[in-house]
Short mmCIF file of C-alpha atoms in Angstrom, two decimals:
data_model
loop_
_atom_site.label_atom_id
_atom_site.label_comp_id
_atom_site.label_asym_id
_atom_site.label_seq_id
_atom_site.Cartn_x
_atom_site.Cartn_y
_atom_site.Cartn_z
CA MET C 577 -25.28 28.08 91.31
CA ARG C 578 -25.76 30.43 94.38
CA THR C 579 -21.98 31.59 95.40
CA SER C 580 -23.47 31.87 98.92
CA THR C 581 -23.81 28.20 99.36
CA LEU C 582 -21.08 27.49 97.64
CA SER C 583 -18.42 29.06 99.48
CA LEU C 584 -19.92 27.89 102.64
CA LEU C 585 -18.97 24.89 101.62
CA ALA C 586 -16.43 25.46 99.37
CA ALA C 587 -13.29 25.09 101.87
CA LEU C 588 -14.72 22.74 104.82
CA GLY C 589 -12.95 19.64 103.32
CA LEU C 590 -9.41 21.66 104.32
CA LEU C 591 -10.47 23.10 107.10
CA GLY C 592 -11.32 20.82 108.72
CA ALA C 593 -8.00 19.59 109.16
CA LEU C 594 -7.06 22.51 111.33
CA THR C 595 -10.98 21.91 113.91
CA ASN C 596 -8.69 18.67 115.12
CA CYS C 597 -8.12 19.86 118.93
CA ALA C 598 -11.20 21.50 119.34
CA ALA C 599 -13.22 18.54 118.03
CA THR C 600 -11.42 16.95 120.45
CA ALA C 601 -12.01 19.15 123.72
CA GLU C 602 -15.34 19.34 123.16
CA LYS C 603 -15.53 15.67 123.49
CA GLU C 604 -13.22 16.04 126.95
CA GLN C 605 -14.70 18.54 128.31
CA SER C 606 -18.26 17.20 127.54
CA ASN C 607 -17.17 13.55 128.82
CA HIS C 608 -15.42 15.52 132.35
CA THR C 609 -18.94 17.72 132.77
CA ALA C 610 -21.60 14.90 132.03
CA GLY C 611 -19.55 12.53 134.48
CA ALA C 612 -19.30 8.83 134.86
CA SER C 613 -23.03 8.21 134.19
CA VAL C 614 -22.61 9.35 131.06
CA ALA C 615 -18.96 8.16 130.20
CA THR C 616 -19.70 5.78 126.82
CA LEU C 617 -21.88 8.79 124.94
CA ALA C 618 -20.03 10.10 122.28
CA ALA C 619 -20.11 13.82 122.09
CA PRO C 620 -20.96 16.40 119.12
CA ALA C 621 -17.77 17.14 117.56
CA ALA C 622 -16.85 20.40 115.73
CA ILE C 623 -16.84 20.27 111.65
CA PRO C 624 -15.39 16.98 110.45
CA PRO C 625 -12.28 16.52 108.16
CA ALA C 626 -13.47 14.96 104.62
CA PRO C 627 -12.61 12.04 104.35
CA ALA C 628 -14.10 11.63 108.05
CA THR C 629 -11.61 10.40 110.24
CA ASP C 630 -11.92 8.55 113.86
CA SER C 631 -10.98 10.81 116.51
CA VAL C 632 -8.22 9.59 118.58
CA THR C 633 -7.87 10.03 122.59
CA SER C 634 -5.42 8.94 124.46
CA PRO C 635 -4.47 9.05 128.44
CA ALA C 636 -1.14 9.68 127.92
CA VAL C 637 0.81 12.37 125.67
CA PRO C 638 3.51 10.70 124.09
CA LEU C 639 6.07 13.39 122.77
CA VAL C 640 6.59 12.58 118.89
CA ASP C 641 8.44 13.33 115.92
CA SER C 642 6.90 13.21 112.75
CA THR C 643 7.99 9.93 112.07
CA GLY C 644 5.75 8.83 115.23
CA ALA C 645 8.50 7.92 117.46
CA ALA C 646 8.83 9.26 120.36
CA ARG C 647 11.68 11.91 120.86
CA SER C 648 12.33 15.63 122.90
CA ALA C 649 12.74 17.42 120.41
CA PRO C 650 9.36 19.25 118.63
CA ASP C 651 10.13 17.61 115.44
CA ALA C 652 13.25 15.67 114.35
CA ARG C 653 12.95 14.92 111.41
CA ALA C 654 12.19 18.92 110.80
CA GLY C 655 15.24 19.40 113.31
CA VAL C 656 17.52 17.35 110.44
CA LEU C 657 15.99 20.26 107.73
CA ALA C 658 16.33 23.15 110.11
CA THR C 659 20.43 21.80 111.03
CA GLU C 660 21.42 21.49 107.38
CA GLY C 661 19.60 24.09 105.40
CA ALA C 662 19.04 24.38 101.69
CA GLY C 663 20.71 21.13 101.36
CA ALA C 664 18.57 18.89 103.62
CA ARG C 665 15.75 16.75 102.15
CA ALA C 666 12.46 17.72 103.01
CA PRO C 667 9.81 15.18 103.73
CA SER C 668 8.30 13.87 100.32
CA ALA C 669 4.79 14.60 99.65
CA ARG C 670 3.71 11.21 100.94
CA GLU C 671 5.47 11.25 103.69
CA ALA C 672 4.39 15.03 104.45
CA SER C 673 0.43 13.62 103.65
CA ALA C 674 1.16 10.78 106.46
CA GLU C 675 2.17 13.26 108.87
CA ARG C 676 -1.09 15.97 108.05
CA THR C 677 -3.39 12.63 108.79
CA ARG C 678 -1.40 12.05 112.08
CA GLU C 679 -1.49 15.07 113.27
CA LYS C 680 -5.27 15.48 112.60
CA LYS C 681 -6.16 12.89 115.16
CA LEU C 682 -3.81 14.97 118.14
CA THR C 683 -6.51 15.49 121.06
CA ASN C 684 -5.95 19.00 122.63
CA ALA C 685 -3.64 17.76 125.76
CA GLU C 686 -1.47 16.54 123.13
CA CYS C 687 -1.67 19.83 120.68
CA ARG C 688 -1.07 22.07 124.19
CA GLN C 689 1.65 19.26 124.99
CA MET C 690 3.41 20.13 121.00
CA LEU C 691 3.11 23.75 121.97
CA ALA C 692 5.13 23.84 125.14
CA THR C 693 7.77 21.44 124.02
CA ALA C 694 8.29 23.79 121.04
CA ASP C 695 8.37 27.01 123.58
CA ALA C 696 11.32 25.33 125.60
CA ALA C 697 12.71 24.68 122.24
CA LEU C 698 12.59 27.87 121.41
CA LYS C 699 13.87 29.66 124.72
CA ARG C 700 17.47 27.23 124.03
CA SER C 701 17.23 28.45 120.53
CA PRO C 702 15.18 31.31 119.17
CA LYS C 703 15.96 31.15 116.08
CA ASP C 704 15.28 27.73 115.52
CA PRO C 705 13.03 27.31 112.11
CA ALA C 706 11.54 23.66 112.95
CA ALA C 707 10.56 25.14 116.83
CA LEU C 708 8.82 27.98 115.23
CA LEU C 709 7.22 25.55 112.30
CA GLN C 710 5.91 23.21 115.30
CA ARG C 711 5.25 26.21 117.66
CA ALA C 712 3.45 27.44 114.74
CA LYS C 713 1.36 23.88 114.08
CA ALA C 714 0.28 23.80 117.44
CA LYS C 715 -1.28 27.37 117.63
CA SER C 716 -3.37 26.77 114.45
CA TYR C 717 -4.82 23.44 115.64
CA LEU C 718 -5.93 25.51 118.72
CA HIS C 719 -7.49 28.14 116.95
CA GLU C 720 -4.43 30.62 117.80
CA TYR C 721 -4.50 31.84 113.99
CA PRO C 722 -3.09 35.10 114.02
CA ALA C 723 0.04 34.13 116.46
CA ALA C 724 0.63 30.90 114.27
CA GLN C 725 0.71 33.36 111.60
CA LEU C 726 3.39 35.45 112.78
CA ASP C 727 5.28 31.91 114.08
CA TYR C 728 4.65 30.72 110.46
CA SER C 729 6.49 33.86 109.02
CA ALA C 730 9.39 33.72 111.04
CA ALA C 731 10.21 30.26 110.57
CA LEU C 732 9.93 30.70 106.74
CA ARG C 733 12.76 33.91 107.17
CA TYR C 734 14.99 31.30 108.70
CA GLN C 735 14.33 28.88 106.12
CA ARG C 736 13.17 29.82 102.82
CA ASN C 737 12.85 26.48 101.48
CA ASN C 738 9.94 24.61 103.30
CA PRO C 739 6.96 23.33 101.88
CA ASP C 740 5.73 22.09 105.34
CA ALA C 741 5.99 25.87 106.58
CA TYR C 742 4.63 27.34 103.13
CA TYR C 743 1.82 24.46 103.16
CA ASN C 744 0.70 25.68 106.94
CA ARG C 745 0.72 28.88 106.77
CA GLY C 746 -1.31 28.47 103.79
CA VAL C 747 -4.15 26.70 105.73
CA ASN C 748 -3.68 29.20 108.64
CA HIS C 749 -4.55 31.95 105.99
CA LEU C 750 -7.70 30.18 104.41
CA MET C 751 -8.70 29.87 108.43
CA MET C 752 -8.68 33.63 108.65
CA LYS C 753 -10.27 34.02 105.59
CA ARG C 754 -7.08 35.59 103.56
CA TYR C 755 -7.38 33.60 100.32
CA LYS C 756 -5.03 35.51 98.02
CA ALA C 757 -2.42 34.79 100.63
CA ALA C 758 -3.42 31.30 100.81
CA ALA C 759 -3.55 30.69 97.34
CA ALA C 760 -0.03 32.11 97.30
CA ASP C 761 1.51 29.97 99.93
CA PHE C 762 0.09 27.00 98.18
CA ALA C 763 1.86 27.91 95.44
CA GLY C 764 4.99 28.63 97.53
CA ALA C 765 4.87 24.72 98.70
CA LEU C 766 4.43 23.24 95.16
CA ARG C 767 7.76 25.24 94.58
CA TYR C 768 9.10 23.21 96.68
CA ARG C 769 7.10 19.90 96.86
CA PRO C 770 5.76 20.06 93.31
CA ASP C 771 3.69 16.39 94.00
CA ASP C 772 2.09 17.53 96.94
CA LYS C 773 -1.87 16.67 96.15
CA GLU C 774 -2.94 18.57 98.93
CA SER C 775 -1.27 21.84 97.90
CA PHE C 776 -2.72 21.63 95.07
CA PHE C 777 -6.36 20.83 96.75
CA GLY C 778 -5.44 23.89 99.24
CA ARG C 779 -4.57 26.17 96.34
CA GLY C 780 -8.04 25.14 94.62
CA VAL C 781 -10.02 25.64 97.64
CA ALA C 782 -8.71 29.27 97.98
CA LYS C 783 -9.51 30.04 94.28
CA MET C 784 -13.19 28.18 95.08
CA GLN C 785 -13.54 30.95 98.07
CA MET C 786 -12.24 33.52 95.93
CA LEU C 787 -14.94 32.65 93.07
CA GLN C 788 -12.28 31.60 90.47
CA TYR C 789 -14.11 28.37 89.59
CA LYS C 790 -11.78 27.81 86.68
CA PRO C 791 -8.67 27.95 87.47
CA ALA C 792 -9.63 25.70 90.82
CA VAL C 793 -11.11 23.29 88.62
CA ALA C 794 -7.56 22.90 86.95
CA ASP C 795 -5.85 22.72 90.46
CA PHE C 796 -8.01 19.74 91.87
CA THR C 797 -7.42 18.16 88.46
CA ARG C 798 -3.65 17.79 89.50
CA ALA C 799 -4.47 16.50 93.08
CA ILE C 800 -6.98 13.94 90.82
CA GLN C 801 -3.45 13.32 88.50
CA LEU C 802 -1.57 12.61 91.83
CA ASP C 803 -4.26 10.55 93.29
CA SER C 804 -6.88 9.21 91.30
CA ALA C 805 -8.82 8.17 95.11
CA TYR C 806 -8.97 11.30 96.35
CA ALA C 807 -12.05 11.54 96.85
CA ASP C 808 -12.49 15.28 98.00
CA ALA C 809 -10.59 16.37 95.26
CA TRP C 810 -13.20 14.76 92.64
CA GLU C 811 -16.02 16.46 95.35
CA TYR C 812 -14.83 19.90 94.84
CA ARG C 813 -13.76 19.43 91.31
CA GLY C 814 -18.00 18.64 90.67
CA ILE C 815 -18.86 21.58 92.90
CA SER C 816 -16.39 24.01 90.96
CA TYR C 817 -17.93 22.73 87.55
CA ALA C 818 -21.33 23.43 88.33
CA SER C 819 -20.44 26.99 89.64
CA PHE C 820 -20.00 27.94 85.91
CA ASP C 821 -23.10 25.25 84.58
CA LYS C 822 -20.64 22.11 83.39
CA LEU C 823 -22.96 19.87 85.26
CA PRO C 824 -22.54 16.38 82.93
CA GLU C 825 -18.68 16.87 84.60
CA ALA C 826 -20.26 17.70 87.69
CA ARG C 827 -22.21 14.65 87.74
CA ARG C 828 -19.59 12.43 87.12
CA ASP C 829 -17.20 14.19 89.81
CA LEU C 830 -19.80 13.99 92.52
CA GLU C 831 -20.29 10.67 91.28
CA ARG C 832 -17.09 9.44 91.66
CA ALA C 833 -16.55 11.10 94.78
CA THR C 834 -19.56 9.31 96.39
CA ASP C 835 -17.73 5.98 95.42
CA LEU C 836 -14.83 7.18 96.93
CA ASN C 837 -16.77 8.73 100.62
CA PRO C 838 -20.32 8.05 100.73
CA ASN C 839 -20.67 11.57 102.62
CA ALA C 840 -20.33 13.41 99.34
CA ALA C 841 -23.56 12.07 98.29
CA LYS C 842 -24.78 15.52 100.03
CA SER C 843 -22.96 17.65 97.14
CA LEU C 844 -24.21 15.22 94.52
CA ARG C 845 -28.25 16.15 96.06
CA ARG C 846 -27.29 19.16 96.31
CA TYR C 847 -25.55 20.28 93.14
CA VAL C 848 -27.32 17.55 90.29
CA GLY C 849 -30.58 16.48 91.95
CA ASN C 850 -31.44 12.73 93.95
CA ASP C 851 -28.48 11.47 93.85
CA GLY C 852 -27.83 11.89 90.51
CA LYS C 853 -30.55 10.03 89.38
CA GLU C 854 -32.88 13.32 87.99
CA PRO C 855 -32.48 15.10 85.38
CA ILE C 856 -29.50 17.88 85.85
CA LYS C 857 -32.08 20.31 84.16
CA ALA C 858 -35.41 19.86 83.46
CA THR C 859 -36.27 20.37 79.71
CA PRO C 860 -38.20 23.50 78.91
CA ILE C 861 -41.58 22.81 77.39
CA ARG C 862 -43.17 25.41 75.08
CA ALA C 863 -46.38 25.64 74.47
CA PRO C 864 -47.99 25.10 70.70
CA ARG C 865 -47.79 28.19 69.08
CA PRO C 866 -52.04 29.46 68.44
CA THR C 867 -52.96 28.79 64.68
CA ALA C 868 -55.18 31.37 63.26
CA GLY C 869 -58.86 30.17 63.69
CA ARG C 870 -60.39 28.89 60.52
CA PRO C 871 -63.63 30.62 59.11
#
């Protein structure tokens, strides 16, 4: 297996989560430039998240908290966590996953509104970890990764037990190709939320990028144990298996991933043959040994 090809594909499932605002921005810019005559044509998007999610655009830009309710604060639930400190309840893994799914659908305008709201909150309270986290996420979504990194670190300085800050800083590290730091941050997220399948997946992606395929398999396995329908984890575990010649296991995982998400068929074809129907490796045919001629 060629590691250069593998490295190119390894992080796309997770990293797509941070291309949402950029993808929507392309659509908005395309529609604005093209005019009304081509308003019904879809603009090309950036790297899509895996599994694919539909982009959501909205003419209005509501201020919403992590529960989806309209709020004036950058994130009401995160604000409670910041105010109450170490004793406060962090969102559960399921709640955090749902919030990430919602944030994948933010438009570019909503990301900028998120940034402006956090800026306003930080003018009132410069050490508010919830506002720092919201501003960091907004900057990440807008591809301002170095600036986001400063805010994530500040949020963790004022609240060291927030798994969401660790998780999002881990993703930001991935975007900056700082894979060792990313793995450490996903481990930090798991310290405070040990049943977070996406943190296991993220750490697995970081390990893949460092060519640590066997440890990556272990993380993807934990993600699958937490959610047996986690298509991305099946797919990337299959790719990891293929990288160290566990080809039957790779086929099994990639076929399962394809059942859950038809887009995984591309990986199935790439790593184990034509939709898994062809032999993984052809059995070598040895030429017959020459025999001595009879006199």
